[in-house]
Short mmCIF file of N, CA, C and O in Angstrom, two decimals:
data_model
loop_
_atom_site.label_atom_id
_atom_site.label_comp_id
_atom_site.label_asym_id
_atom_site.label_seq_id
_atom_site.Cartn_x
_atom_site.Cartn_y
_atom_site.Cartn_z
N UNK A 27 -47.95 -184.19 7.36
CA UNK A 27 -47.16 -184.97 6.47
C UNK A 27 -48.06 -186.35 5.99
O UNK A 27 -47.89 -186.82 5.14
N UNK A 28 -48.67 -186.87 7.04
CA UNK A 28 -49.55 -188.10 6.91
C UNK A 28 -50.56 -187.67 5.76
O UNK A 28 -50.87 -188.57 4.94
N UNK A 29 -51.18 -186.58 5.99
CA UNK A 29 -52.16 -186.14 5.11
C UNK A 29 -51.78 -186.08 3.62
O UNK A 29 -52.36 -186.33 2.69
N UNK A 30 -50.50 -185.66 3.30
CA UNK A 30 -49.95 -185.68 2.14
C UNK A 30 -49.84 -186.91 1.45
O UNK A 30 -50.07 -187.16 0.39
N UNK A 31 -49.16 -187.84 2.34
CA UNK A 31 -49.24 -189.29 1.83
C UNK A 31 -50.48 -189.86 1.49
O UNK A 31 -50.61 -190.61 0.37
N UNK A 32 -51.53 -189.68 2.25
CA UNK A 32 -52.92 -190.23 2.04
C UNK A 32 -53.47 -189.59 0.74
O UNK A 32 -53.97 -190.36 -0.19
N UNK A 33 -53.25 -188.23 0.55
CA UNK A 33 -53.75 -187.70 -0.64
C UNK A 33 -53.10 -188.22 -1.95
O UNK A 33 -53.74 -188.44 -2.87
N UNK A 34 -51.78 -188.32 -1.85
CA UNK A 34 -51.01 -188.73 -2.83
C UNK A 34 -51.21 -190.18 -3.09
O UNK A 34 -51.36 -190.56 -4.47
N UNK A 35 -51.51 -191.02 -2.34
CA UNK A 35 -51.96 -192.32 -2.57
C UNK A 35 -53.30 -192.44 -3.21
O UNK A 35 -53.48 -193.27 -4.16
N UNK A 36 -54.20 -191.65 -2.77
CA UNK A 36 -55.39 -191.75 -3.57
C UNK A 36 -55.36 -191.10 -5.04
O UNK A 36 -55.87 -191.68 -5.90
N UNK A 37 -54.55 -190.06 -5.12
CA UNK A 37 -54.18 -189.45 -6.56
C UNK A 37 -53.53 -190.45 -7.25
O UNK A 37 -53.98 -190.67 -8.44
N UNK A 38 -52.57 -191.23 -6.74
CA UNK A 38 -52.08 -192.27 -7.65
C UNK A 38 -52.73 -193.22 -8.01
O UNK A 38 -52.78 -193.76 -9.25
N UNK A 39 -53.79 -193.86 -7.13
CA UNK A 39 -54.75 -194.69 -7.51
C UNK A 39 -55.75 -194.27 -8.59
O UNK A 39 -55.91 -195.15 -9.62
N UNK A 40 -55.99 -193.00 -8.66
CA UNK A 40 -56.96 -192.61 -9.81
C UNK A 40 -56.17 -192.41 -11.08
O UNK A 40 -56.67 -192.63 -11.96
N UNK A 41 -54.80 -192.01 -10.95
CA UNK A 41 -54.16 -191.98 -12.02
C UNK A 41 -53.77 -193.29 -12.74
O UNK A 41 -54.06 -193.38 -14.00
N UNK A 42 -53.31 -194.30 -11.90
CA UNK A 42 -53.28 -195.59 -12.41
C UNK A 42 -54.48 -196.25 -12.95
O UNK A 42 -54.37 -196.82 -14.12
N UNK A 43 -55.69 -195.99 -12.41
CA UNK A 43 -56.92 -196.52 -12.94
C UNK A 43 -57.24 -195.85 -14.38
O UNK A 43 -57.51 -196.56 -15.41
N UNK A 44 -57.01 -194.49 -14.42
CA UNK A 44 -57.42 -193.97 -15.69
C UNK A 44 -56.48 -194.34 -16.79
O UNK A 44 -56.81 -194.62 -17.94
N UNK A 45 -55.22 -194.40 -16.34
CA UNK A 45 -54.09 -194.90 -17.51
C UNK A 45 -54.37 -196.35 -17.95
O UNK A 45 -54.44 -196.51 -19.07
N UNK A 46 -54.78 -197.24 -17.06
CA UNK A 46 -55.05 -198.49 -17.40
C UNK A 46 -56.38 -198.50 -18.29
O UNK A 46 -56.46 -199.27 -19.29
N UNK A 47 -57.40 -197.71 -17.93
CA UNK A 47 -58.62 -197.74 -18.68
C UNK A 47 -58.20 -197.13 -20.14
O UNK A 47 -58.71 -197.70 -21.35
N UNK A 48 -57.47 -196.18 -20.19
CA UNK A 48 -57.08 -195.63 -21.48
C UNK A 48 -56.23 -196.76 -22.38
O UNK A 48 -56.30 -196.71 -23.55
N UNK A 49 -55.45 -197.32 -21.63
CA UNK A 49 -54.50 -198.37 -22.33
C UNK A 49 -55.41 -199.50 -22.80
O UNK A 49 -55.29 -200.08 -24.01
N UNK A 50 -56.54 -199.88 -22.03
CA UNK A 50 -57.41 -200.93 -22.65
C UNK A 50 -58.10 -200.49 -23.88
O UNK A 50 -58.22 -201.18 -24.84
N UNK A 51 -58.57 -199.05 -23.91
CA UNK A 51 -59.17 -198.57 -25.13
C UNK A 51 -58.24 -198.69 -26.29
O UNK A 51 -58.64 -198.80 -27.35
N UNK A 52 -57.01 -198.29 -26.00
CA UNK A 52 -56.04 -198.23 -27.26
C UNK A 52 -55.93 -199.53 -27.60
O UNK A 52 -55.78 -199.80 -28.86
N UNK A 53 -55.70 -200.67 -26.77
CA UNK A 53 -55.57 -202.08 -27.33
C UNK A 53 -56.70 -202.49 -28.11
O UNK A 53 -56.67 -203.18 -29.18
N UNK A 54 -57.90 -201.95 -27.62
CA UNK A 54 -59.07 -202.60 -28.49
C UNK A 54 -59.26 -201.70 -29.60
O UNK A 54 -59.49 -202.29 -30.72
N UNK A 55 -58.84 -200.33 -29.73
CA UNK A 55 -59.02 -199.65 -31.02
C UNK A 55 -57.86 -200.09 -32.08
O UNK A 55 -58.26 -200.10 -33.30
N UNK A 56 -56.73 -200.37 -31.61
CA UNK A 56 -55.71 -200.71 -32.54
C UNK A 56 -55.59 -202.20 -32.91
O UNK A 56 -54.75 -202.75 -33.45
N UNK A 57 -56.67 -203.03 -32.29
CA UNK A 57 -56.76 -204.47 -32.53
C UNK A 57 -55.41 -205.20 -32.11
O UNK A 57 -55.04 -206.11 -33.00
N UNK A 58 -54.94 -205.03 -31.09
CA UNK A 58 -53.66 -205.44 -30.59
C UNK A 58 -54.13 -206.87 -30.08
O UNK A 58 -54.98 -207.16 -29.33
N UNK A 59 -53.23 -207.97 -30.39
CA UNK A 59 -53.50 -209.28 -29.94
C UNK A 59 -53.64 -209.38 -28.46
O UNK A 59 -52.95 -208.82 -27.76
N UNK A 60 -54.51 -210.42 -28.07
CA UNK A 60 -54.72 -210.58 -26.63
C UNK A 60 -53.30 -211.03 -25.81
O UNK A 60 -53.22 -210.70 -24.72
N UNK A 61 -52.63 -211.79 -26.57
CA UNK A 61 -51.45 -212.24 -25.80
C UNK A 61 -50.45 -211.12 -25.66
O UNK A 61 -49.55 -211.26 -24.83
N UNK A 62 -50.54 -210.02 -26.26
CA UNK A 62 -49.62 -208.84 -26.03
C UNK A 62 -50.07 -207.87 -24.97
O UNK A 62 -49.27 -207.07 -24.38
N UNK A 63 -51.35 -207.98 -24.53
CA UNK A 63 -51.89 -207.03 -23.51
C UNK A 63 -51.12 -207.14 -22.36
O UNK A 63 -50.83 -206.12 -21.79
N UNK A 64 -50.94 -208.14 -21.69
CA UNK A 64 -50.21 -208.21 -20.36
C UNK A 64 -48.93 -207.46 -20.44
O UNK A 64 -48.56 -206.70 -19.51
N UNK A 65 -48.11 -207.71 -21.47
CA UNK A 65 -46.91 -206.94 -21.67
C UNK A 65 -46.95 -205.52 -21.74
O UNK A 65 -46.30 -204.62 -21.08
N UNK A 66 -47.98 -205.04 -22.51
CA UNK A 66 -48.31 -203.60 -22.73
C UNK A 66 -48.51 -202.94 -21.37
O UNK A 66 -48.10 -202.01 -20.95
N UNK A 67 -49.49 -203.65 -20.60
CA UNK A 67 -50.07 -203.05 -19.38
C UNK A 67 -48.89 -202.96 -18.47
O UNK A 67 -48.88 -202.03 -17.60
N UNK A 68 -48.17 -204.23 -18.35
CA UNK A 68 -47.09 -204.12 -17.29
C UNK A 68 -45.97 -203.04 -17.60
O UNK A 68 -45.57 -202.33 -16.61
N UNK A 69 -45.73 -202.82 -18.85
CA UNK A 69 -44.68 -201.71 -19.27
C UNK A 69 -45.30 -200.42 -18.89
O UNK A 69 -44.46 -199.63 -18.35
N UNK A 70 -46.52 -200.28 -19.22
CA UNK A 70 -46.99 -198.78 -19.00
C UNK A 70 -47.17 -198.61 -17.46
O UNK A 70 -46.93 -197.61 -17.01
N UNK A 71 -47.64 -199.55 -16.69
CA UNK A 71 -47.78 -199.56 -15.26
C UNK A 71 -46.45 -199.33 -14.60
O UNK A 71 -46.40 -198.45 -13.65
N UNK A 72 -45.37 -199.91 -15.10
CA UNK A 72 -44.08 -199.60 -14.53
C UNK A 72 -43.69 -198.17 -14.92
O UNK A 72 -43.21 -197.57 -13.90
N UNK A 73 -43.85 -197.77 -15.96
CA UNK A 73 -43.42 -196.21 -16.33
C UNK A 73 -44.20 -195.38 -15.42
O UNK A 73 -43.66 -194.43 -14.92
N UNK A 74 -45.53 -195.57 -15.18
CA UNK A 74 -46.32 -194.63 -14.52
C UNK A 74 -46.04 -194.67 -13.01
O UNK A 74 -45.99 -193.72 -12.40
N UNK A 75 -45.57 -195.90 -12.63
CA UNK A 75 -45.22 -196.02 -11.14
C UNK A 75 -43.89 -195.28 -10.84
O UNK A 75 -43.90 -194.65 -9.99
N UNK A 76 -43.09 -195.45 -11.96
CA UNK A 76 -41.78 -194.58 -11.70
C UNK A 76 -41.90 -193.16 -11.72
O UNK A 76 -41.42 -192.46 -10.93
N UNK A 77 -42.98 -192.70 -12.67
CA UNK A 77 -43.30 -191.31 -12.52
C UNK A 77 -43.91 -190.74 -11.28
O UNK A 77 -43.63 -189.72 -10.70
N UNK A 78 -44.70 -191.69 -10.81
CA UNK A 78 -45.50 -191.22 -9.55
C UNK A 78 -44.40 -191.11 -8.27
O UNK A 78 -44.66 -190.28 -7.55
N UNK A 79 -43.67 -192.23 -8.38
CA UNK A 79 -42.56 -192.22 -7.09
C UNK A 79 -41.79 -191.03 -7.34
O UNK A 79 -41.45 -190.18 -6.24
N UNK A 80 -41.19 -190.77 -8.48
CA UNK A 80 -40.25 -189.57 -8.66
C UNK A 80 -40.94 -188.08 -8.23
O UNK A 80 -40.48 -187.47 -7.70
N UNK A 81 -42.29 -188.10 -8.74
CA UNK A 81 -43.03 -186.94 -8.36
C UNK A 81 -43.24 -186.93 -6.77
O UNK A 81 -43.25 -185.74 -6.10
N UNK A 82 -43.48 -187.93 -6.02
CA UNK A 82 -43.73 -188.01 -4.71
C UNK A 82 -42.40 -187.56 -4.03
O UNK A 82 -42.45 -186.68 -3.01
N UNK A 83 -41.18 -188.10 -4.43
CA UNK A 83 -39.96 -187.72 -3.82
C UNK A 83 -39.79 -186.18 -4.08
O UNK A 83 -39.23 -185.55 -3.28
N UNK A 84 -40.05 -185.68 -5.34
CA UNK A 84 -39.87 -184.43 -5.56
C UNK A 84 -40.78 -183.37 -4.62
O UNK A 84 -40.28 -182.30 -3.99
N UNK A 85 -42.08 -183.76 -4.40
CA UNK A 85 -42.92 -183.06 -3.50
C UNK A 85 -42.46 -183.17 -2.07
O UNK A 85 -42.33 -182.28 -1.22
N UNK A 86 -41.73 -184.38 -1.76
CA UNK A 86 -41.21 -184.53 -0.39
C UNK A 86 -40.17 -183.78 -0.16
O UNK A 86 -40.00 -183.19 1.05
N UNK A 87 -39.20 -183.31 -0.96
CA UNK A 87 -37.94 -182.53 -0.71
C UNK A 87 -38.04 -181.22 -1.18
O UNK A 87 -37.04 -180.55 -1.29
N UNK A 88 -39.30 -180.76 -1.59
CA UNK A 88 -39.26 -179.30 -1.80
C UNK A 88 -40.00 -178.62 -0.77
O UNK A 88 -40.60 -178.88 0.07
#
C-alpha cells in the first residue's frame, strides 16, 4: 500500500512538471500576455490535480 502511494506521488510530480512545461511552451508560442499566465497555469494545474486525485481513488478502490 505504501509503495503504491510513493510511486503515485512520484508519477504525479512528473506529470505535473511535464504539463507545466508544455503549458509554458504553449503560452510562448501563442504569445499570450504575461499577466494571463498565472491564471492559465492555475486553471490547468487544478484540472490536472483533480484528474490525478480521481485516478488515485480509482486505483485505490479497484
